[in-house]
Every structure is written in C-alpha cells, then in structure tokens.
Short mmCIF file of C-alpha atoms and ligand atoms in Angstrom, two decimals:
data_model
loop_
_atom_site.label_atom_id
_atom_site.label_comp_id
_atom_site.label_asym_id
_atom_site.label_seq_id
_atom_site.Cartn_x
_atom_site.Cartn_y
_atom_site.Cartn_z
CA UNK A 131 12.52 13.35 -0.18
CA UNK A 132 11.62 11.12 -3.10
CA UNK A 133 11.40 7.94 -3.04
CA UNK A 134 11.23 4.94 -5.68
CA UNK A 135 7.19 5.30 -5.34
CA UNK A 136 7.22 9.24 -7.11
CA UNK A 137 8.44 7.10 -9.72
CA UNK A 138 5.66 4.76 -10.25
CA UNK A 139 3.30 7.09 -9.83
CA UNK A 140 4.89 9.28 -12.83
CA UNK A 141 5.35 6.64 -15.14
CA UNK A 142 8.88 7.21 -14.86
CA UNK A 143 9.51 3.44 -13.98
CA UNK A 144 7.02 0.28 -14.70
CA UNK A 145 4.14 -1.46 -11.94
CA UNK A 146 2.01 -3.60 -11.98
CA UNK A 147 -1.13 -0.81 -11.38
CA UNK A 148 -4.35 -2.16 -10.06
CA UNK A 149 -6.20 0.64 -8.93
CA UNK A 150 -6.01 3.98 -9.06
CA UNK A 151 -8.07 7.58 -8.38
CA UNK A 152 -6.72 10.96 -8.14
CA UNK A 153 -5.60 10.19 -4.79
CA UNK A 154 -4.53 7.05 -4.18
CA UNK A 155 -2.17 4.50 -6.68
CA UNK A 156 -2.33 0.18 -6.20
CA UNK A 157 0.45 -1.82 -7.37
CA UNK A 158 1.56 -5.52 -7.08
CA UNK A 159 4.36 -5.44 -4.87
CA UNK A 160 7.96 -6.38 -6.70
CA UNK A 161 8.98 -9.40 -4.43
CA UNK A 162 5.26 -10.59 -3.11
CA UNK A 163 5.09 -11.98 0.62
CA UNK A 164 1.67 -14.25 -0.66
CA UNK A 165 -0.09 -14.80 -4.28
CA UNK A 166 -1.87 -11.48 -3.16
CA UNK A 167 0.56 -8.96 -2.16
CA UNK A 168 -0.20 -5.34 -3.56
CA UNK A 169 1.01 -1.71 -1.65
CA UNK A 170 -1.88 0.89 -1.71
CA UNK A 171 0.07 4.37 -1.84
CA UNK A 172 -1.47 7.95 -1.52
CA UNK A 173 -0.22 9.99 -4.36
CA UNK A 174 1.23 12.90 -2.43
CA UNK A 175 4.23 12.13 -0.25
CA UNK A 176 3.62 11.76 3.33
CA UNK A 177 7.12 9.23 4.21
CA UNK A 178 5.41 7.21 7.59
CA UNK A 179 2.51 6.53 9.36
CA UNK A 180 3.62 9.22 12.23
CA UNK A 181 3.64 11.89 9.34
CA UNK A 182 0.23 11.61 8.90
CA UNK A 183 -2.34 14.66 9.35
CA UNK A 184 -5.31 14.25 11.24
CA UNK A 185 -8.31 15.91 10.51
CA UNK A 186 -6.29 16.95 7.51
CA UNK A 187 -6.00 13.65 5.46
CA UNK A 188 -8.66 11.63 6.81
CA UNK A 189 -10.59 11.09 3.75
CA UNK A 190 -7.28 10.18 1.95
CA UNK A 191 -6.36 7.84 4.87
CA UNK A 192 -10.37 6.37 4.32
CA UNK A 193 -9.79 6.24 0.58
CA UNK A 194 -6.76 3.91 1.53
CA UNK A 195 -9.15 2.00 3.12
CA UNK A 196 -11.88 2.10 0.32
CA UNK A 197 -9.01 0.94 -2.05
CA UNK A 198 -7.90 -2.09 -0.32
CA UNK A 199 -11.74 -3.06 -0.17
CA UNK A 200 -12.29 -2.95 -4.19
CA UNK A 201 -9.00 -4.42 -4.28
CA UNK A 202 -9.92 -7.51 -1.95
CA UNK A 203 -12.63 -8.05 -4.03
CA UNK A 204 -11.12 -7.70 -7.28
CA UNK A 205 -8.43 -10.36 -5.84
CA UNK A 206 -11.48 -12.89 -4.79
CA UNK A 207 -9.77 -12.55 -1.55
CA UNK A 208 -12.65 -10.05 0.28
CA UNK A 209 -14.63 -13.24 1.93
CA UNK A 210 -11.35 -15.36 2.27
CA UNK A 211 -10.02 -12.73 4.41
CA UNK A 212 -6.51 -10.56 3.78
CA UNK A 213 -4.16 -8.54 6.07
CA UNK A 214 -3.27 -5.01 5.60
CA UNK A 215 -0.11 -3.80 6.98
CA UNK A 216 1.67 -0.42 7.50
CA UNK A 217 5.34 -0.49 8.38
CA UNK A 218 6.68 2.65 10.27
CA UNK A 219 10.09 2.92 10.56
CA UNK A 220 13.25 0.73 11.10
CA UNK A 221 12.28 -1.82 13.87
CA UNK A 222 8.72 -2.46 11.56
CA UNK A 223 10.93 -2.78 8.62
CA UNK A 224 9.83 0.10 6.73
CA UNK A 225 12.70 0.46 3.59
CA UNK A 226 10.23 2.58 1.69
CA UNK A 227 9.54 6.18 3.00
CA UNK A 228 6.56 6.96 1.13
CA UNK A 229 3.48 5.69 3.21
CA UNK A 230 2.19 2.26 1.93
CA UNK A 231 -0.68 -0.04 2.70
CA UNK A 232 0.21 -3.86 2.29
CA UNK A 233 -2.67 -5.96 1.13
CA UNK A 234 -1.89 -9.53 1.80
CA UNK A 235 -4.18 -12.43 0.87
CA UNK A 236 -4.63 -15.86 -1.01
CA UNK A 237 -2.94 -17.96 1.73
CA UNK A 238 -3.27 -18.56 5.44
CA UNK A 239 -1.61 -15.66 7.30
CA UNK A 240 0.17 -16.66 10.84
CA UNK A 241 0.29 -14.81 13.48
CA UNK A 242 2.37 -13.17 15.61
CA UNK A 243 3.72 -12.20 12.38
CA UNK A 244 8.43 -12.02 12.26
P1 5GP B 514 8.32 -1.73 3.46
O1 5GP B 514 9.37 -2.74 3.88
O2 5GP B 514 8.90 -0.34 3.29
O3 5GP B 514 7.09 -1.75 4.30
O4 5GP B 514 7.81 -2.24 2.05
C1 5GP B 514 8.33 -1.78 0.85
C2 5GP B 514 7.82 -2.74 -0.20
O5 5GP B 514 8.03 -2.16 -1.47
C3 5GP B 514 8.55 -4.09 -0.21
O6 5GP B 514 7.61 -5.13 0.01
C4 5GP B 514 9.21 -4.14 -1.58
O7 5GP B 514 9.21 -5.43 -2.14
C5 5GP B 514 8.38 -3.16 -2.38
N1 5GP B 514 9.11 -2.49 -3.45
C6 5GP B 514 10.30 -1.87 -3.33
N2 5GP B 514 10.68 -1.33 -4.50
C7 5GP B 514 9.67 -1.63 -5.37
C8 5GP B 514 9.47 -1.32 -6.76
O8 5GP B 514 10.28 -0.67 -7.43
N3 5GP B 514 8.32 -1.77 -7.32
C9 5GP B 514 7.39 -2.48 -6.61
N4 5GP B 514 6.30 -2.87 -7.26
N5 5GP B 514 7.53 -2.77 -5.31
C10 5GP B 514 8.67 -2.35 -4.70
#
C-alpha cells in the first residue's frame, strides 16, 4: 500500500530533496530529531526492513548506503560522525511503511538510544 513517501517521490506533495538517482530519493525529515536529520528512501516500495530481497536488491540496499555517504559529506557531518537508523515495525517505532534510512548528525548522539 501507499504511503505518504509515493507522494514525495511524485511531486504530488513538497520535500525538502537532497539527493536523488533513479533509485534512491533524500529528503530532510518534517520534524528533525538533530540539525541533520534526512530519510534516504528507495524509490520502489518495499514497506520494512524484513521485506527486503536479498540477492535481489542488494545494490539498491548499497546505493542506500552510497547515498547517506555523499549526504554526510554534503552535511559536513562525514568526519564528525552521524547515525543511520532503520525502524522496522511497531516496537522500533516505524509509522512510515515505506523503507527509510535515517541520517542523523550535527550533535552528539547518546546511546542506548529511547
Ligand atoms: P519512522 O518513525 O517510520 O521510522 O519515521 C518516519 C519519519 O518520517 C518521521 O521521522 C517523520 O517525522 C517523517 N515524516 C512523516 N511524514 C513526513 C512528510 O510528509 N514529510 C517529511 N519530510 N517527513 C515526514
């Protein structure tokens, strides 16, 4: 099913895009967690981590990676340091079921994180 994320990538509503290929979208995330906060999205939908195809989308999962790289530098965050985060499902938190990469960076991160 659809979720707010077809949306953004379609134009349909406004983000703040960051980065983008033919596979994978970046956007500032609406109600940022730290001065960086930005969800890297692949542009087909695949709803949770657990959904994910392996060997299948391996290079899409690695371009996720890639992304948050370029993206970490982009920030000036890359030698700082930054977290990346996936939520799957309710106890994680997950409210968005289109898989999403959280890039967090620009302050100290705690940890164990809530
Ligand atoms: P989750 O809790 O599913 O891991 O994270 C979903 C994230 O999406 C949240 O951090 C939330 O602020 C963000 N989000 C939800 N709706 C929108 C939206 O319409 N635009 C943007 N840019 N971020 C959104």
């Amino acid at each position: 099913m659809s979720t707010i994320f077809s949306k953004i990538i379609n134009r349909e509503i406004p983000a703040d895009i960051v980065y983008e290929t033919d596979n994978v979208l970046a956007f500032r995330d609406i109600n940022p967690q730290a001065p960086v906060h930005i969800l890297i999205i692949p542009k087909i939908e695949i709803p949770k981590v657990t959904d994910i195809k392996i060997p299948e989308q391996s290079i899409l999962m690695g371009e996720m990676i890639d992304a948050a790289n370029i993206i970490a530098k982009q920030e000036n965050i890359d030698e700082t340091g930054f977290r990346l985060v996936f939520n799957c499902g309710g106890d994680a938190g997950q409210d968005v079921y289109h898989l999403h990469l959280h890039l967090l960076g620009g302050r100290i991160l705690t940890w164990p994180p809530g």
